[in-house]
XYZ file of C-alpha atoms in Angstrom:
153
model
C 44.911 -88.281 -14.322
C 43.487 -89.297 -17.694
C 45.494 -88.549 -20.719
C 44.790 -85.142 -22.256
C 45.339 -86.432 -25.670
C 42.491 -89.048 -25.305
C 39.856 -86.809 -23.766
C 40.447 -83.198 -24.971
C 41.306 -81.555 -28.234
C 43.137 -78.175 -28.000
C 41.632 -75.623 -30.308
C 43.476 -72.326 -30.838
C 45.565 -73.009 -27.726
C 42.749 -71.771 -25.489
C 39.527 -73.750 -26.091
C 39.080 -77.324 -24.794
C 36.433 -79.627 -26.162
C 35.345 -82.984 -24.617
C 36.332 -85.698 -26.972
C 33.531 -88.290 -26.375
C 31.698 -88.129 -29.602
C 32.182 -91.856 -30.335
C 29.489 -93.580 -32.203
C 27.540 -96.027 -30.069
C 25.707 -99.273 -30.938
C 22.024 -99.287 -29.809
C 18.977 -101.381 -30.308
C 16.570 -99.261 -32.262
C 12.839 -98.773 -31.418
C 11.876 -97.277 -34.772
C 13.256 -99.589 -37.439
C 12.743 -103.001 -35.964
C 11.010 -106.248 -36.732
C 11.573 -108.095 -33.495
C 13.982 -106.668 -30.883
C 15.702 -103.913 -32.899
C 19.161 -105.612 -32.913
C 19.596 -105.662 -36.696
C 18.009 -102.267 -37.116
C 20.510 -100.855 -34.629
C 23.482 -102.543 -36.344
C 22.113 -101.085 -39.688
C 22.074 -97.634 -38.225
C 25.498 -97.993 -36.636
C 27.096 -99.100 -40.116
C 24.755 -96.941 -42.169
C 23.337 -100.023 -43.975
C 19.694 -100.808 -44.672
C 18.569 -103.208 -42.013
C 16.397 -105.126 -44.495
C 19.770 -106.213 -46.192
C 21.002 -107.411 -42.783
C 17.822 -109.128 -41.990
C 17.937 -111.132 -45.319
C 21.628 -112.107 -44.654
C 20.646 -113.167 -41.073
C 17.734 -115.341 -42.433
C 20.054 -116.874 -44.945
C 22.779 -117.533 -42.342
C 20.236 -118.975 -39.893
C 19.161 -121.489 -42.577
C 22.657 -122.480 -43.501
C 23.895 -122.938 -39.923
C 20.823 -124.929 -38.753
C 19.218 -121.844 -37.205
C 20.338 -122.162 -33.542
C 23.758 -120.486 -33.602
C 22.469 -117.228 -34.989
C 19.375 -117.162 -33.005
C 21.535 -117.486 -29.871
C 23.882 -114.694 -31.163
C 20.842 -112.510 -31.759
C 19.423 -113.071 -28.423
C 22.819 -112.346 -26.604
C 23.155 -109.175 -28.720
C 19.559 -108.170 -27.603
C 20.709 -108.631 -24.046
C 23.994 -106.741 -24.393
C 22.890 -103.798 -26.584
C 21.057 -100.940 -24.772
C 17.946 -99.430 -26.348
C 18.227 -96.097 -27.936
C 16.978 -93.235 -25.957
C 15.674 -91.165 -28.900
C 12.121 -89.930 -28.959
C 11.836 -89.410 -32.629
C 13.196 -91.406 -35.538
C 16.262 -90.021 -37.505
C 15.886 -90.077 -41.292
C 18.303 -92.779 -42.570
C 21.195 -91.783 -44.775
C 21.386 -95.028 -46.619
C 19.527 -96.235 -49.629
C 16.611 -98.564 -48.867
C 16.002 -101.935 -50.309
C 12.621 -102.364 -51.907
C 10.938 -105.045 -54.086
C 10.753 -103.762 -57.533
C 7.304 -103.250 -58.987
C 8.497 -102.880 -62.632
C 11.310 -105.402 -63.053
C 9.996 -108.449 -61.389
C 9.571 -112.117 -62.304
C 8.246 -113.549 -58.926
C 8.335 -111.081 -56.115
C 10.641 -108.328 -57.322
C 13.502 -109.062 -54.858
C 16.172 -109.540 -57.567
C 14.924 -106.332 -59.344
C 15.150 -104.465 -56.077
C 18.565 -105.656 -55.372
C 19.696 -104.658 -58.916
C 18.248 -101.145 -58.476
C 19.902 -100.759 -55.079
C 23.378 -101.531 -56.406
C 22.695 -100.151 -59.836
C 23.614 -103.285 -61.791
C 21.830 -105.413 -64.465
C 18.923 -107.491 -63.052
C 20.088 -110.423 -65.118
C 23.377 -110.604 -63.183
C 21.409 -110.639 -59.836
C 19.089 -113.474 -61.216
C 22.123 -115.381 -62.540
C 23.759 -115.206 -59.084
C 20.490 -116.147 -57.422
C 20.174 -119.299 -59.541
C 23.758 -120.246 -58.759
C 23.016 -119.797 -55.048
C 19.955 -121.877 -55.352
C 21.962 -124.838 -56.543
C 24.933 -124.268 -54.144
C 22.666 -124.121 -51.068
C 20.487 -127.141 -52.039
C 17.542 -125.082 -53.294
C 15.462 -125.253 -50.091
C 17.366 -122.867 -47.904
C 17.529 -119.987 -50.387
C 13.871 -120.561 -51.536
C 12.902 -120.110 -47.923
C 15.020 -117.042 -47.547
C 13.404 -115.683 -50.836
C 10.030 -116.311 -49.241
C 11.036 -114.505 -46.046
C 12.408 -111.714 -48.075
C 8.973 -111.197 -49.753
C 7.616 -110.702 -46.134
C 10.365 -108.397 -44.712
C 11.242 -106.345 -47.891
C 8.602 -103.629 -48.600
C 7.389 -103.014 -52.123
C 8.598 -99.716 -53.719
C 6.042 -97.058 -53.240
């Protein structure tokens, strides 16, 4: 016999409700670039998947690509596909490249708008990261960011 505390909630001493409303992790088929893993993780944690994609590219470059590609492929095998027929409107703020506050591609301006901070701070942190990572990895991640981050409509 399964524990009543784990599977039922007693409401008004008479009504029983099944307690299986646990949030599940799925690969998405609506907000995906490749297999839907990062889109599914973004939906689960209510984070814009574009931010996760940028982080993923950056971590791939820093770790010589192979470990995170392997992790991504394993997650694609382990995570089931979502069974929804229609996309659900996301509740998180989306990351866009800025049109009005850009120097190169608008990525720093878009990050600043998302987090509501001064663009100069984001650019300063980006310059520091360029030197810490050896310029090439972050430059490559910035280039990939111009491809995967949409421009603000």
